[in-house]
Structure formats: C-alpha cells, structure tokens
CSV table of C-alpha atoms and ligand atoms in Angstrom, one decimal:
chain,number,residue,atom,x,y,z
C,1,UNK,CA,-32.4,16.6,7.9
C,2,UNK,CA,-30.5,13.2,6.6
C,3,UNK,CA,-26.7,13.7,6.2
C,4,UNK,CA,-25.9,12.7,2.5
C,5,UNK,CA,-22.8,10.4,1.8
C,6,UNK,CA,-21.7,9.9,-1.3
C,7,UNK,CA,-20.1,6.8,-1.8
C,8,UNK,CA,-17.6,5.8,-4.4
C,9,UNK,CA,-17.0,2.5,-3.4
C,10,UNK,CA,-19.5,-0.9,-3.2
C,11,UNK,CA,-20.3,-2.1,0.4
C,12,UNK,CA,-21.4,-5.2,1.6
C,13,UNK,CA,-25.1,-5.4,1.3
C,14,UNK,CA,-25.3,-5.1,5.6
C,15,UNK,CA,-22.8,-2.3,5.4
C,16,UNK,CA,-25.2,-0.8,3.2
C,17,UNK,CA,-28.0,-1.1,4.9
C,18,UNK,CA,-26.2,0.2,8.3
C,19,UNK,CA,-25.3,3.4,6.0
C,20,UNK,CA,-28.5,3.5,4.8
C,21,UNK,CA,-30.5,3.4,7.9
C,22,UNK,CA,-28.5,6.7,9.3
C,23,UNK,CA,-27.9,9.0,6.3
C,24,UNK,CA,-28.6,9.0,2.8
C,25,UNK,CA,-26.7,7.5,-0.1
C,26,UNK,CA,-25.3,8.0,-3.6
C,27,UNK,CA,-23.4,5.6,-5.0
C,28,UNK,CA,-20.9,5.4,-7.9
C,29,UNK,CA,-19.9,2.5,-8.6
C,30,UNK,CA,-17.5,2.9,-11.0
C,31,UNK,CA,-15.1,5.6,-11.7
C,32,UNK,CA,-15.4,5.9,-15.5
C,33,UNK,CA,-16.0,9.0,-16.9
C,34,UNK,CA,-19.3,8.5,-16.2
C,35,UNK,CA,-18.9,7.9,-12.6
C,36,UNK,CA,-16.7,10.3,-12.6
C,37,UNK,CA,-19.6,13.3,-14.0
C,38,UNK,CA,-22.1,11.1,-11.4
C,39,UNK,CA,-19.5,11.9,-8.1
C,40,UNK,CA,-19.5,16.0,-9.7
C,41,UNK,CA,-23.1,16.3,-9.7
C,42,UNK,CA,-23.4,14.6,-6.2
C,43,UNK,CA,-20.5,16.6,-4.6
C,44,UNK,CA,-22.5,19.7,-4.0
C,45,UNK,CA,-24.8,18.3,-1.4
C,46,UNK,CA,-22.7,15.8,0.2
C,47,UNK,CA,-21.6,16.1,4.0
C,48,UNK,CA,-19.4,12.9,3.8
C,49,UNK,CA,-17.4,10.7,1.3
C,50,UNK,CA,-16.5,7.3,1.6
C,51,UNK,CA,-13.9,5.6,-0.8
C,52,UNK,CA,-10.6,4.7,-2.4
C,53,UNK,CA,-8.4,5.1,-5.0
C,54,UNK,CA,-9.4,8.1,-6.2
C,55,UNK,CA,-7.3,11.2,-6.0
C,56,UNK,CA,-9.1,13.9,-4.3
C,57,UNK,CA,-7.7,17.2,-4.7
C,58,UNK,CA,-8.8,20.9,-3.8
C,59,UNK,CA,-10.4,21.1,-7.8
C,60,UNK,CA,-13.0,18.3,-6.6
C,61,UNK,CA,-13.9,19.3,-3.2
C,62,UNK,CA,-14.1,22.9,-3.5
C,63,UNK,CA,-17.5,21.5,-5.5
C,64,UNK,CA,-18.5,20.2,-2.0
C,65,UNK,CA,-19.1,23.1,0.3
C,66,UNK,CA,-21.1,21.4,3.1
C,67,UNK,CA,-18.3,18.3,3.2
C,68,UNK,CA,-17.7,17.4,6.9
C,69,UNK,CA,-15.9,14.3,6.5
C,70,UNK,CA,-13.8,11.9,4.2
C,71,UNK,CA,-13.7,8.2,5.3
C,72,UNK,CA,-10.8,6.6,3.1
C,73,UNK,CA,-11.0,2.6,2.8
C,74,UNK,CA,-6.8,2.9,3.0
C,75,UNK,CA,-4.4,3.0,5.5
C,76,UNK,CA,-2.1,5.2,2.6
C,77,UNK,CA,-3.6,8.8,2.2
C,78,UNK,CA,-0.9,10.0,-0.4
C,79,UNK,CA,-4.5,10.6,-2.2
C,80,UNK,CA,-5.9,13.7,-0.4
C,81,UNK,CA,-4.3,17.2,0.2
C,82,UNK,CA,-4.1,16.9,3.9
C,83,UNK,CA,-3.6,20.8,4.5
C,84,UNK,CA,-6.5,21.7,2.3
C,85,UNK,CA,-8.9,19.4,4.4
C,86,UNK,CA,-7.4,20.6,7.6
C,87,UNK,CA,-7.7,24.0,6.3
C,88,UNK,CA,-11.4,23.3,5.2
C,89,UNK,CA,-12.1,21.8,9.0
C,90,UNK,CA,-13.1,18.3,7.5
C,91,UNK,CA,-12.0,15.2,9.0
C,92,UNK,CA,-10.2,12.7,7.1
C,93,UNK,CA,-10.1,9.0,8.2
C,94,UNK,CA,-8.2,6.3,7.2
C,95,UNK,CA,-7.9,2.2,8.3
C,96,UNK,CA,-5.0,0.9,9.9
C,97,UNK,CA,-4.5,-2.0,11.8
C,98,UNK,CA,-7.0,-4.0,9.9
C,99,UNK,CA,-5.2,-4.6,7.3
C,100,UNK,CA,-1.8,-5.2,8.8
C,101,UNK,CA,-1.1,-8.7,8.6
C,102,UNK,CA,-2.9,-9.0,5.0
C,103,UNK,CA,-0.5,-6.9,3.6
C,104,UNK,CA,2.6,-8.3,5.0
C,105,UNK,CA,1.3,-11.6,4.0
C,106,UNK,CA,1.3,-10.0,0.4
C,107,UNK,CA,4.6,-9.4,1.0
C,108,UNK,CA,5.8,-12.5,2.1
C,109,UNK,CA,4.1,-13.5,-1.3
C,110,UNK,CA,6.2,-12.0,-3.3
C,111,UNK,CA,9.7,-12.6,-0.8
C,112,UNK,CA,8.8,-16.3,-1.6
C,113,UNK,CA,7.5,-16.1,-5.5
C,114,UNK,CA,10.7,-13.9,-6.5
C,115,UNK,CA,13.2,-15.9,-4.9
C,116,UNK,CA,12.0,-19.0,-5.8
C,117,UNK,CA,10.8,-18.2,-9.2
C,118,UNK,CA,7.1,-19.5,-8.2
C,119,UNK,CA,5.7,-17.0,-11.4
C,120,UNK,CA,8.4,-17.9,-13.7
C,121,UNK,CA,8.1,-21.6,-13.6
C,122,UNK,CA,4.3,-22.1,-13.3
C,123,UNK,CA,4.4,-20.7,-16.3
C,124,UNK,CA,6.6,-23.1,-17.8
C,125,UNK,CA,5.1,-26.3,-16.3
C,126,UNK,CA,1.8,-24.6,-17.6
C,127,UNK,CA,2.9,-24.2,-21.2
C,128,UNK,CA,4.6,-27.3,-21.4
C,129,UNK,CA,8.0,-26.6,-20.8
C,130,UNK,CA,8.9,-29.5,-17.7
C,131,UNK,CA,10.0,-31.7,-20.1
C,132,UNK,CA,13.0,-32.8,-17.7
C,133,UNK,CA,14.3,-32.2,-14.3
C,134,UNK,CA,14.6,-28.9,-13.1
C,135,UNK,CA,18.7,-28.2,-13.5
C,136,UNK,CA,20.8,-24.8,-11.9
C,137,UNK,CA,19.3,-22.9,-14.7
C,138,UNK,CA,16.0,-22.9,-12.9
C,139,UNK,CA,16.6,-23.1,-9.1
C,140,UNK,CA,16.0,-20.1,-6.7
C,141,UNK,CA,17.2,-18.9,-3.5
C,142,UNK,CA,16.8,-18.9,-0.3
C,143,UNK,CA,14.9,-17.2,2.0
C,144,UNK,CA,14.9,-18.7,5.4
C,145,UNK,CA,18.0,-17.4,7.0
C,146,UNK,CA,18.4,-14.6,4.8
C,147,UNK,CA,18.9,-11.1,5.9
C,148,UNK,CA,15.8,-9.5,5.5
C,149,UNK,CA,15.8,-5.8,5.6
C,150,UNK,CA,12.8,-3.2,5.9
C,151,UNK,CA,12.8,0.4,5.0
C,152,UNK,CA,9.7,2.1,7.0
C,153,UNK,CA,9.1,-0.1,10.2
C,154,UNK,CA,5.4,0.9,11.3
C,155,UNK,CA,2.6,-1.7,11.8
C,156,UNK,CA,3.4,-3.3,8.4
C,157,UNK,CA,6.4,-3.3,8.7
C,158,UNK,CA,6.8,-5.1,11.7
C,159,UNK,CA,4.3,-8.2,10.7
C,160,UNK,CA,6.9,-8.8,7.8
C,161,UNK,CA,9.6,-9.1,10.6
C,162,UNK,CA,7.0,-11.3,12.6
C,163,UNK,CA,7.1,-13.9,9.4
C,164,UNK,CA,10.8,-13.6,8.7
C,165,UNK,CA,12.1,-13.8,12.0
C,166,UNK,CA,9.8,-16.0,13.4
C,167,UNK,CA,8.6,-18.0,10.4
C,168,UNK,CA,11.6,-18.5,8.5
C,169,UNK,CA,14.8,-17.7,10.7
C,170,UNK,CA,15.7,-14.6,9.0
C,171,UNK,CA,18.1,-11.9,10.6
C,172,UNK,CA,15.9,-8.7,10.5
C,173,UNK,CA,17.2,-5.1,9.8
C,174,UNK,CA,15.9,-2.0,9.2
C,175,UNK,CA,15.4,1.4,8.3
C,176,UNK,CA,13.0,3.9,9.9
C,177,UNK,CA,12.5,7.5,10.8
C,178,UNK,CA,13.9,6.9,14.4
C,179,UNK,CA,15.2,3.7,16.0
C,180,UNK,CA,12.7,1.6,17.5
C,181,UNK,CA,13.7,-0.2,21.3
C,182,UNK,CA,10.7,-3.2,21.0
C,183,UNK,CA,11.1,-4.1,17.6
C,184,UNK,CA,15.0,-4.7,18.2
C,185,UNK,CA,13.9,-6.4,21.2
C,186,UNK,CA,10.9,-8.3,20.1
C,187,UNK,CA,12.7,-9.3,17.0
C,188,UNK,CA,16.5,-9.3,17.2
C,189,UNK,CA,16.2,-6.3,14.6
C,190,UNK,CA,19.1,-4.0,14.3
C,191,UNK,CA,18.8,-0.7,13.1
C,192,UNK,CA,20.8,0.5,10.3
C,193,UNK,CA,21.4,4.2,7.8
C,194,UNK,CA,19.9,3.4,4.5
C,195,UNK,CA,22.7,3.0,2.6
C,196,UNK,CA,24.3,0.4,5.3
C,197,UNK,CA,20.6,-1.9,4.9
C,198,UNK,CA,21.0,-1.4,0.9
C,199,UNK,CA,24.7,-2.9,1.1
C,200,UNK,CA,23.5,-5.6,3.6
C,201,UNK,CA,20.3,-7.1,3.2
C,202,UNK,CA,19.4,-10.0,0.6
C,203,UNK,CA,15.6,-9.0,0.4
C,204,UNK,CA,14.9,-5.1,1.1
C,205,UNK,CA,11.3,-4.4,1.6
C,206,UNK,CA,10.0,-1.0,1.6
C,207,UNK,CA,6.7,-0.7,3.4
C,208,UNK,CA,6.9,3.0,4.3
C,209,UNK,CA,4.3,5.8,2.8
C,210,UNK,CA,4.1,8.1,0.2
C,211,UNK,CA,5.5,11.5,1.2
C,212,UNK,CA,7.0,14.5,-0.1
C,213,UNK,CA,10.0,13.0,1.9
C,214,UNK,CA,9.7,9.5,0.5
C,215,UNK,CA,8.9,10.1,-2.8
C,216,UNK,CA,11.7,9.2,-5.3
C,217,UNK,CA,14.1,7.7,-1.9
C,218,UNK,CA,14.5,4.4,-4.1
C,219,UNK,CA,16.7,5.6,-7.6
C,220,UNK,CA,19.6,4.2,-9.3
C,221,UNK,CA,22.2,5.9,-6.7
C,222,UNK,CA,20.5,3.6,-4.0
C,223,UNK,CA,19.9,-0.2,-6.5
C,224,UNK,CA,23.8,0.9,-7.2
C,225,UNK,CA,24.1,-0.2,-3.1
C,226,UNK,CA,22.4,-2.7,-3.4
C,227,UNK,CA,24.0,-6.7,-4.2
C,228,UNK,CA,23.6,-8.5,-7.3
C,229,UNK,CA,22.4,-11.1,-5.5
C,230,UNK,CA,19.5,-9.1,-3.7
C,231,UNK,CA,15.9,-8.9,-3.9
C,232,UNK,CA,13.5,-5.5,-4.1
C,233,UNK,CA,10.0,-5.7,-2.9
C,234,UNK,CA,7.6,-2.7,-2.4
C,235,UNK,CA,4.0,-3.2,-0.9
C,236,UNK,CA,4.2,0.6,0.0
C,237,UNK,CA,3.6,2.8,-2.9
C,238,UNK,CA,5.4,3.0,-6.6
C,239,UNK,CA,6.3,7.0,-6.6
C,240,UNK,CA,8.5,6.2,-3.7
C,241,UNK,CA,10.6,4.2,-6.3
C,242,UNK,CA,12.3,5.9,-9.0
C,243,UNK,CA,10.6,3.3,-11.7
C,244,UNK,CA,12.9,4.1,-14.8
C,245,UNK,CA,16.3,3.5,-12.4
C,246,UNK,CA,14.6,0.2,-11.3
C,247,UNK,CA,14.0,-1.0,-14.8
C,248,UNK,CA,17.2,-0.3,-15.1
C,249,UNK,CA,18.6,-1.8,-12.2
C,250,UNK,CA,16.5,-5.4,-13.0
C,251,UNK,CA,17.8,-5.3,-17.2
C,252,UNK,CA,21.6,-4.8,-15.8
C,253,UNK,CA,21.3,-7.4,-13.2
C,254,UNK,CA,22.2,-4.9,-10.7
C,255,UNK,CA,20.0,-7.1,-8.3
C,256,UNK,CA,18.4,-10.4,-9.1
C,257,UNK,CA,14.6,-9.6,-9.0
C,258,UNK,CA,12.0,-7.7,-7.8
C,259,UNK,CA,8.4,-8.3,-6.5
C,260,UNK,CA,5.9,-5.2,-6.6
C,261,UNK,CA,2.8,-4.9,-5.6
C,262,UNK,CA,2.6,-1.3,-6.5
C,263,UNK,CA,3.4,1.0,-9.0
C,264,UNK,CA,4.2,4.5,-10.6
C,265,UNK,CA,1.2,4.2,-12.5
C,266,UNK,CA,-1.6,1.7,-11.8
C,267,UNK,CA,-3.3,0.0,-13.2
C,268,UNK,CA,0.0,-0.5,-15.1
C,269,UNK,CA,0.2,0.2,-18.6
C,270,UNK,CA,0.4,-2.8,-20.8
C,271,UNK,CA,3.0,-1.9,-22.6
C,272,UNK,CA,5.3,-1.3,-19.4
C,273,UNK,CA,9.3,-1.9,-19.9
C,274,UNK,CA,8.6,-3.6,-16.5
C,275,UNK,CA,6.5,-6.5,-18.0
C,276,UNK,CA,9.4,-7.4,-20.1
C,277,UNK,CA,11.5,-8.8,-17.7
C,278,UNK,CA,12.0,-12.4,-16.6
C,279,UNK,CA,13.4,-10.9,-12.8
C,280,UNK,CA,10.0,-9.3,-11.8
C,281,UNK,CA,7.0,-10.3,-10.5
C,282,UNK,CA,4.2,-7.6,-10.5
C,283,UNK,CA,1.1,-8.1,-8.8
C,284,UNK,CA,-2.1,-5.8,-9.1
C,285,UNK,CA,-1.9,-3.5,-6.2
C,286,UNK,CA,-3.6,-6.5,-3.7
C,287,UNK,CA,-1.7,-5.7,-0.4
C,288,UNK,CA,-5.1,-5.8,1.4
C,289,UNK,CA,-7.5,-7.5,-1.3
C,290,UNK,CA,-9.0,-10.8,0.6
C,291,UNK,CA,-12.3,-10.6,1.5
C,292,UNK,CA,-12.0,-10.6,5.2
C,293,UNK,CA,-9.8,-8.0,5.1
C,294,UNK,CA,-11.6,-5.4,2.6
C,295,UNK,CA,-15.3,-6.3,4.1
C,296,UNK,CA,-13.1,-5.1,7.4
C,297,UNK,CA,-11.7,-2.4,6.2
C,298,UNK,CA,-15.0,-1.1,4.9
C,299,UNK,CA,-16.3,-1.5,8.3
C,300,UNK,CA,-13.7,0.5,9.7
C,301,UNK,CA,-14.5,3.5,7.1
C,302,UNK,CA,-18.1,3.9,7.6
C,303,UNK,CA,-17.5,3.4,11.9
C,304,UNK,CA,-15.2,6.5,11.0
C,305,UNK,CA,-17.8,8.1,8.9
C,306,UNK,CA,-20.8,7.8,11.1
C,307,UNK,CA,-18.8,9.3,13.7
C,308,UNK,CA,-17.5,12.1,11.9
C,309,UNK,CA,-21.0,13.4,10.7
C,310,UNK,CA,-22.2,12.5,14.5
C,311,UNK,CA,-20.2,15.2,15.7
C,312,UNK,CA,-17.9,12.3,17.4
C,313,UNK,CA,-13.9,11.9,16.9
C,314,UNK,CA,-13.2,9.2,14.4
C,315,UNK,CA,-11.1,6.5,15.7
C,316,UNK,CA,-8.8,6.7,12.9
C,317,UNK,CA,-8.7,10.4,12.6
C,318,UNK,CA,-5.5,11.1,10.1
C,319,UNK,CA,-5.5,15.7,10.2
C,320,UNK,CA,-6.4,16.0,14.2
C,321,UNK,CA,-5.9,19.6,13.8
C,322,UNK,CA,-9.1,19.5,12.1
C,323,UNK,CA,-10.6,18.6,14.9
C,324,UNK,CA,-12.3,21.7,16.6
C,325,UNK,CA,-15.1,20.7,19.5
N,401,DGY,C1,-3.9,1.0,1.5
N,401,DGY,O1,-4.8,0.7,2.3
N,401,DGY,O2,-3.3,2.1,1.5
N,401,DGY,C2,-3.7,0.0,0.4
N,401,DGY,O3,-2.5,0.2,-0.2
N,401,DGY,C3,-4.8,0.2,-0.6
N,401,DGY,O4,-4.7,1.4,-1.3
C-alpha cells in the first residue's frame, strides 16, 4: 500500500511529480479556514506531512494516528511540540544549511537599508520629495567599520560575520551559548556576556532560535544597554523580542533604528504601533524567500520525507530520540 503525504505547501511541478511517483498526495494549498477543515479531514490517513508555517500542536496530530514523519520546509521548528513527536516516535525534519547564506544576505539587507535610510528615502524621491540636495537631516551611517555584534552564532550567524568582516571591514562580536575557537579565529570575533555586546556593538543582530530560553531575552532592561546610536536587527524569530519594550525603545530614541524581518505576530497587523515609526524597517518574514533558495529548501524536505517513510534516517533529523531501528 502507497504511503499518503499530505502536503500543505505548493511544490515545484518536478518536486511534485518526484512525490507523486512514490506516495500519494493531498494538497492544501492554502491555509484558510477552508484549508484548514481540508488538512483535518486528510490528517487521519496520512503517514507524512510536509510544510511550513503552520503551528502543529498535539490537538492536530493526535487526529493523525498512523503519522510517521513531519518534513518542515524551515530550519526554525519553534512550530512543533518536539516532545510530543518524540513521544509519538515520528521523525521531524527540518532544512539547514540551504538556506544559510540567503538569510544572512536578508540581514545584510536590512544592516544596509536601516543605516542608510534606503526605505525612508525611496519613499521620498518616489513621492516627490528630492526637491534639493540631500542635507544632515537625511544622511545615514555607517556600516563598514562598524562593530557588528551577533547574539546566537550558529550557521546564520556566522555568514553575517563572513559579510561584515570580510565584505565591509567590520569588527565582529558575539554572543552564543558557549564560545566558539573557529569563528574567533576565522573572523577576528571576540566573544562577549550579553550585556557587554548590548553596551558595545553599533548593529546587534540576533539570529538565534525560538526557545523557552530565548523567548522574551530582548526587553526594555536589555534596549536600556544598548547606545542611542545603535541599530536592532532580528532575522531569527519576533517572540524572542519583547515587541512592546522595542516599540518603546525606537519612539524614545533609545537606539536609532531597527530592521526586522520577523515578528510577534505575522503577518503583522496593519494597525501595528511598529508601522508608525520613521526608525524601522519591517520586511515580511523573507529571510529565505528567493527562488533558488525555497525550490532548495523544498528539495531538502521531501529528500527528508521520502526517507523517513522509507524506513531511512533523514539527513536533517531535528528529535533523534525518535529514532528507533
Ligand atoms: C526558517 O526556515 O525557519 C525561516 O525563518 C522560515 O520560517
């Protein structure tokens, strides 16, 4: 008998077709509430899942008794309760690596567009406003040669200190779970407490993941440590931020700007305090969103899946106590 995968994310037409050729398919394409009831009904006979953004708790799965597998098209998986699918023997796989240097090219985005006010003043030459030369009032700052500091230094993590020490000149600290001997060496970085990078750095780029020990590390005790003259970027997740202190921090000039990629809610409301303000430029979650880069990651999510149901070790098994063979 066909496995069944339910899908709740588009493929590529020959991703697809590889899928299709081994197991059978459901797919929802969208998670309305339609989609949503679609992804219910399908849940009972499926042995494997394959999507993103979708929070995937114990009150969905419990609907999926024969599940063997979940292939995430992420490297975060703050969306699945890890012990339950341990618990429950099935094997949840995520996609690192692929998407590494696409993400901390979206951060480099937003190091360059806050400090030199790229969003701000498109916007003014588009509506008409360079009527003169650009004065103080407008200018930037800059980055090359600016302390660049990064809270989380995994793979992400160290492709942003590739581009800033490397690329633009930039002294590189950091902040991580446990110091790290190659990047220090590979980059000049020096490892320092949180509160010392905070105090130190003129851009501080978080690019760890969502935890219960991460979330809420960013509030208004830390943005208090930071300079006036600083810069906040997360490409990681928003609940690792403490959004209201943020707001805060940006209204009160604590620091100068911030560039986010990410949020506590997302999409993000429309009528967020956050889209108020001159000092921030939000982008709509698109760490990994080029084509290359998602068609890859895609890739990497139904390798992991076809494994998984083939009684093989994903490559990017995330609970390896699931694993039982
Ligand atoms: C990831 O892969 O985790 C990206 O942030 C998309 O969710």
């Amino acid at each position: 008998m066909n496995k069944h995968v339910v899908l709740y994310k588009k493929l590529s037409p020959a991703l697809m077709a590889r899928l299709q050729a081994q197991v059978e398919v459901t797919l929802i394409e969208r998670l309305d509430n339609d989609g949503l009831m679609r992804l219910r009904d399908a849940l009972p006979g499926a042995h494997g899942l394959l999507g993103a953004s979708l929070r995937l708790d114990a009150g969905l799965l419990d609907l999926a008794p024969k599940l063997e597998a979940v292939a995430s098209v992420s490297v975060g998986v703050d969306n699945y309760d890890i012990d339950y699918l341990t618990r429950r023997r099935i094997l949840l796989s995520n996609t690192p690596d692929v998407l590494t240097e696409t993400t901390a090219d979206t951060g480099f985005a937003l190091i360059l567009a806050t400090a030199r006010r790229v969003v701000e003043l498109a916007s003014l030459v588009r509506a008409g406003g360079w009527t003169g030369n650009i004065g103080p009032a407008h200018f930037g700052s800059d980055v090359h040669g600016k302390t660049l500091g990064i809270i989380g230094m995994g793979r992400i993590g160290e492709a942003l200190a590739q581009r800033g020490h490397f690329g633009f000149g930039m002294p590189i600290l950091y902040h991580s779970n446990s110091a790290k001997p190659a990047v220090e060496k590979r980059f000049d970085a020096q490892y320092r407490s949180l509160p010392e990078l905070l105090q130190q750095a003129d851009f501080v780029c978080l690019t760890l993941p969502l935890t219960a020990a991460t979330e809420g590390l960013i509030g208004a005790k830390e943005f208090a440590l930071m300079r006036p003259d600083s810069i906040f970027i997360n490409i990681s997740r928003g609940k690792v931020v403490n959004e209201p202190a943020l707001i805060q921090a940006l209204q009160q000039r604590q620091i100068r700007a911030a560039g986010l990629d990410v949020f506590e809610r997302e999409p993000l409301p429309a009528n967020s305090p956050l889209l108020q303000l001159d000092n921030l430029v939000a982008t709509p979650h698109i760490g990994s969103a080029t084509h290359e880069t998602r068609e890859a990651m895609a890739r990497c999510a139904v390798d992991n899946l076809l494994a998984a149901l083939a009684g093989q070790r994903p490559a990017n098994l995330v609970n390896g106590d699931a694993w039982q063979r």
